[in-house]
Amino acid sequence: MKRLSADDYIQKLEKQNTDLKLIIKEQQQEIDKIVNGRINDLEEVIKARDKFYLIIAHELRNPFNGILGLVELLINDFRSYTMEEIESFLKMLYRTSKITYELLISLSEWLNVKNDKMPFKPSRINISPILTEAINSAQLNAQKKKITIHNFINKDIVAYIDKHMIASVFRNLINNAIKFTDNNGTIEVTALAKNDFIEIVVKDNGIGLHEDALRKIFKQEAIHSTYGTAQEHGTGLGLLLCKEFIEIEGGKIWVESNLGQGSEFKFTLPCHK
């Protein structure tokens, strides 16, 4: 084997050094790219979290102010009110307390998902009974507006899902449909098998959504105070929770709507493991 001269050896070392510097530079650029990406992601998470906390604080403040105000009226002048007026106060207290409770439930579920503490235990389950339970729980709100809810899901349709999560999805979508449907309206829930998935549609003949709302509806920027056709209060948190749960299940969710012509919230669920 021919021995390298001193000059050749130095040149070889210099080339290796140059190549090594280039590799180090490329690796450093890649590391910087990853770090900057993580920093940007973290900043977005912090912004979203801060906005989320501010909204929740605001949303909880309003119903608690209402509850405290009504209780104060009753305490100070209880004997001056008629039974009819007291009954009216109690109904307002119930409605306001219910809003606060539902918000806290959504907040709890949201935080559990974000902290990976929400248990996920899927199995093959019949969908129709889960929907029936959700409809029953929303029946009081529907009756107040004389809204009819139809469960058109065939009783033999089965999906591989976590029952708790899908029950929450149905409750949120049905309550959302009630909120934005006028008196004497109709809500229909249907399901259709498509390949390895079940496509479920929650359809209402309510006020519909404008284009800007459609673009934002399943994003964190969509969390803000909203009011239904009977001034029902909401935040959009429930729909965001639906998206989280459906994606955990392995499906997807979207909405089709025209202003003044109702909405169709659609999502897919896997048929098998």
Coordinates of C-alpha atoms in Angstrom, one line a residue:
M1 CA 0.0 0.0 0.0
K2 CA 1.4 3.4 -1.0
R3 CA 2.1 5.6 1.9
L4 CA 0.7 9.2 1.9
S5 CA 3.0 12.1 1.8
A6 CA 2.8 14.6 4.6
D7 CA 1.1 17.1 2.2
D8 CA -1.4 14.5 1.0
Y9 CA -2.1 13.5 4.6
I10 CA -2.7 17.1 5.6
Q11 CA -5.0 17.6 2.6
K12 CA -6.9 14.5 3.6
L13 CA -7.3 15.7 7.1
E14 CA -8.4 19.1 5.9
K15 CA -11.1 17.5 3.7
Q16 CA -12.3 15.3 6.5
N17 CA -12.4 18.4 8.7
T18 CA -14.4 20.3 6.1
D19 CA -16.8 17.4 5.6
L20 CA -17.2 17.1 9.4
K21 CA -18.0 20.8 9.7
L22 CA -20.5 20.5 6.9
I23 CA -22.2 17.6 8.7
I24 CA -22.2 19.4 12.0
K25 CA -23.6 22.5 10.3
E26 CA -26.4 20.5 8.7
Q27 CA -27.2 18.8 12.0
Q28 CA -27.2 22.1 13.8
Q29 CA -29.6 23.5 11.3
E30 CA -31.9 20.5 11.7
I31 CA -31.8 20.8 15.5
D32 CA -32.5 24.6 15.3
K33 CA -35.4 23.8 13.0
I34 CA -36.9 21.2 15.4
V35 CA -36.3 23.5 18.4
N36 CA -37.9 26.5 16.7
G37 CA -40.9 24.3 15.6
R38 CA -41.3 23.1 19.2
I39 CA -41.0 26.7 20.5
N40 CA -43.7 27.9 18.1
D41 CA -45.9 24.9 19.0
L42 CA -45.5 25.7 22.7
E43 CA -46.3 29.4 22.2
E44 CA -49.5 28.4 20.3
V45 CA -50.4 26.0 23.1
I46 CA -49.8 28.7 25.7
K47 CA -51.8 31.3 23.8
A48 CA -54.7 28.8 23.3
R49 CA -54.6 27.8 27.0
D50 CA -54.6 31.4 28.2
K51 CA -57.5 32.3 25.9
F52 CA -59.3 29.2 27.0
Y53 CA -58.9 30.0 30.7
L54 CA -60.0 33.6 30.1
I55 CA -63.2 32.4 28.3
I56 CA -64.0 29.9 31.0
A57 CA -63.5 32.4 33.8
H58 CA -65.8 34.8 31.9
E59 CA -68.4 32.2 31.2
L60 CA -68.5 31.0 34.8
R61 CA -68.7 34.6 36.1
N62 CA -71.9 35.3 34.3
P63 CA -74.1 32.4 35.6
F64 CA -72.6 32.7 39.1
N65 CA -73.5 36.4 39.1
G66 CA -77.1 35.5 38.1
I67 CA -77.3 32.8 40.8
L68 CA -75.9 35.0 43.5
G69 CA -78.3 37.9 42.5
L70 CA -81.4 35.7 42.6
V71 CA -80.4 34.1 45.9
E72 CA -79.8 37.6 47.4
L73 CA -83.2 38.8 46.3
L74 CA -84.9 35.8 47.9
I75 CA -82.9 36.1 51.1
N76 CA -83.6 39.8 51.5
D77 CA -87.3 39.9 50.5
F78 CA -88.5 36.3 50.6
R79 CA -91.8 37.1 52.4
S80 CA -92.7 39.9 50.0
Y81 CA -92.9 37.6 46.9
T82 CA -95.9 35.5 45.9
M83 CA -95.5 31.8 45.4
E84 CA -95.7 32.3 41.6
E85 CA -92.7 34.8 41.8
I86 CA -90.7 32.4 44.0
E87 CA -91.4 29.6 41.6
S88 CA -90.2 31.8 38.7
F89 CA -87.0 32.6 40.6
L90 CA -86.4 28.9 41.3
K91 CA -86.8 28.1 37.6
M92 CA -84.2 30.8 36.7
L93 CA -81.9 29.4 39.4
Y94 CA -82.3 25.9 37.9
R95 CA -81.6 27.0 34.4
T96 CA -78.6 29.1 35.4
S97 CA -77.2 26.3 37.6
K98 CA -77.7 23.8 34.7
I99 CA -75.7 26.0 32.3
T100 CA -72.9 26.2 34.8
Y101 CA -72.9 22.5 35.5
E102 CA -72.8 21.6 31.8
L103 CA -69.9 24.0 31.3
L104 CA -67.9 22.5 34.1
I105 CA -68.6 18.9 32.7
S106 CA -67.3 20.0 29.3
L107 CA -64.3 21.7 30.9
S108 CA -63.5 18.6 32.9
E109 CA -63.7 16.3 29.9
W110 CA -61.6 18.8 27.8
L111 CA -58.8 18.9 30.4
N112 CA -58.8 15.1 30.8
V113 CA -58.4 14.8 27.0
K114 CA -55.6 17.4 26.9
N115 CA -53.8 15.8 29.8
D116 CA -54.2 12.2 28.3
K117 CA -56.2 11.2 31.4
M118 CA -59.5 10.4 29.6
P119 CA -59.8 6.6 29.6
F120 CA -60.3 5.1 26.2
K121 CA -61.9 1.6 26.3
P122 CA -63.5 0.8 22.9
S123 CA -65.5 -2.3 22.1
R124 CA -68.2 -3.3 19.6
I125 CA -71.3 -1.5 20.7
N126 CA -74.8 -1.0 19.3
I127 CA -75.1 2.8 18.5
S128 CA -78.9 3.3 18.6
P129 CA -79.3 2.8 22.4
I130 CA -76.5 5.3 23.1
L131 CA -78.3 7.9 20.9
T132 CA -81.7 7.1 22.6
E133 CA -80.1 7.9 26.0
A134 CA -78.7 11.2 24.7
I135 CA -82.1 12.1 23.3
N136 CA -83.8 11.4 26.6
S137 CA -81.4 13.6 28.5
A138 CA -82.1 16.5 26.1
Q139 CA -85.8 16.0 25.9
L140 CA -86.7 18.7 28.5
N141 CA -84.8 21.3 26.4
A142 CA -86.5 20.1 23.2
Q143 CA -90.0 20.1 24.8
K144 CA -89.6 23.8 25.8
K145 CA -89.2 24.7 22.1
K146 CA -91.5 21.9 20.8
I147 CA -88.7 20.4 18.8
T148 CA -89.1 16.8 17.7
I149 CA -86.0 14.5 17.7
H150 CA -86.0 11.4 15.5
N151 CA -83.6 8.5 16.0
F152 CA -83.4 6.8 12.6
I153 CA -80.4 4.7 13.4
N154 CA -81.1 1.1 12.7
K155 CA -80.9 -1.0 15.8
D156 CA -78.4 -3.5 14.3
I157 CA -75.7 -0.9 13.5
V158 CA -72.6 -1.6 15.5
A159 CA -69.3 0.3 15.8
Y160 CA -66.0 -0.2 17.6
I161 CA -66.2 2.7 20.0
D162 CA -65.8 4.0 23.5
K163 CA -69.4 4.3 24.8
H164 CA -68.7 7.2 27.2
M165 CA -67.0 9.3 24.5
I166 CA -69.7 8.8 21.8
A167 CA -72.5 9.4 24.4
S168 CA -70.8 12.8 25.0
V169 CA -70.6 13.5 21.3
F170 CA -74.3 12.7 20.8
R171 CA -75.3 14.9 23.8
N172 CA -73.3 17.8 22.6
L173 CA -74.5 17.6 19.0
I174 CA -78.1 17.2 19.9
N175 CA -78.1 20.0 22.5
N176 CA -76.3 22.2 19.9
A177 CA -79.0 21.4 17.3
I178 CA -81.7 22.3 19.8
K179 CA -80.0 25.5 20.7
F180 CA -79.9 26.7 17.1
T181 CA -83.3 25.4 15.9
D182 CA -86.5 27.5 16.2
N183 CA -89.7 26.4 17.9
N184 CA -91.5 23.5 16.3
G185 CA -88.4 22.4 14.5
T186 CA -87.1 18.9 13.7
I187 CA -83.8 17.1 14.4
E188 CA -83.0 13.8 12.7
V189 CA -80.2 11.4 13.4
T190 CA -79.3 8.8 10.7
A191 CA -76.4 6.3 10.1
L192 CA -75.1 4.6 7.0
A193 CA -72.4 2.0 6.7
K194 CA -69.5 3.0 4.4
N195 CA -66.8 0.5 3.9
D196 CA -65.1 0.0 7.3
F197 CA -66.8 3.0 8.9
I198 CA -70.3 4.2 10.0
E199 CA -71.2 7.7 8.9
I200 CA -73.6 9.4 11.3
V201 CA -75.6 12.6 10.5
V202 CA -77.2 14.9 13.0
K203 CA -79.5 17.1 10.9
D204 CA -81.6 20.1 12.0
N205 CA -83.8 22.6 10.2
G206 CA -82.4 25.5 12.3
I207 CA -80.8 28.8 11.5
G208 CA -77.7 27.4 9.8
L209 CA -74.2 28.7 9.8
H210 CA -72.5 31.5 7.8
E211 CA -69.2 30.8 6.0
D212 CA -66.9 32.4 8.6
A213 CA -68.4 30.2 11.3
L214 CA -68.0 27.1 9.2
R215 CA -64.3 27.7 8.8
K216 CA -63.7 28.1 12.5
I217 CA -66.3 25.8 14.1
F218 CA -63.9 23.0 15.1
K219 CA -61.0 25.3 16.0
Q220 CA -60.1 26.8 19.4
E221 CA -60.6 30.3 18.0
A222 CA -64.3 29.4 17.7
I223 CA -64.6 29.3 21.5
H224 CA -66.7 32.4 22.4
S225 CA -70.0 33.3 23.9
T226 CA -72.9 32.4 21.6
Y227 CA -76.7 32.5 22.0
G228 CA -79.3 30.2 20.5
T229 CA -82.7 31.0 19.0
A230 CA -84.2 31.2 22.5
Q231 CA -81.2 33.0 24.0
E232 CA -79.7 29.7 25.2
H233 CA -76.1 30.3 26.3
G234 CA -73.1 28.5 24.9
T235 CA -69.4 28.7 24.2
G236 CA -68.6 26.2 21.3
L237 CA -66.5 24.1 23.7
G238 CA -68.8 21.1 23.3
L239 CA -68.2 21.0 19.5
L240 CA -64.4 21.2 20.1
L241 CA -64.8 18.3 22.5
C242 CA -66.7 16.3 19.9
K243 CA -63.8 16.8 17.5
E244 CA -61.3 15.5 20.1
F245 CA -63.4 12.4 20.9
I246 CA -64.1 11.5 17.3
E247 CA -60.4 11.7 16.4
I248 CA -59.5 9.6 19.3
E249 CA -62.0 7.0 18.1
G250 CA -60.3 7.1 14.7
G251 CA -63.0 8.9 12.8
K252 CA -63.5 12.4 11.5
I253 CA -66.1 15.1 11.9
W254 CA -67.3 17.9 9.7
V255 CA -70.4 20.1 9.1
E256 CA -72.4 21.1 6.1
S257 CA -74.7 24.1 6.4
N258 CA -76.3 27.1 4.7
L259 CA -77.5 30.2 6.5
G260 CA -81.2 29.9 7.2
Q261 CA -81.4 26.3 5.9
G262 CA -80.2 24.2 8.9
S263 CA -77.1 22.2 9.5
E264 CA -75.8 18.7 9.1
F265 CA -73.1 17.6 11.5
K266 CA -71.5 14.4 10.2
F267 CA -68.9 12.1 11.7
T268 CA -67.5 8.7 11.1
L269 CA -66.8 5.8 13.5
P270 CA -64.9 2.6 12.8
C271 CA -66.8 -0.7 12.5
H272 CA -64.0 -2.8 13.7
K273 CA -60.9 -2.7 15.9

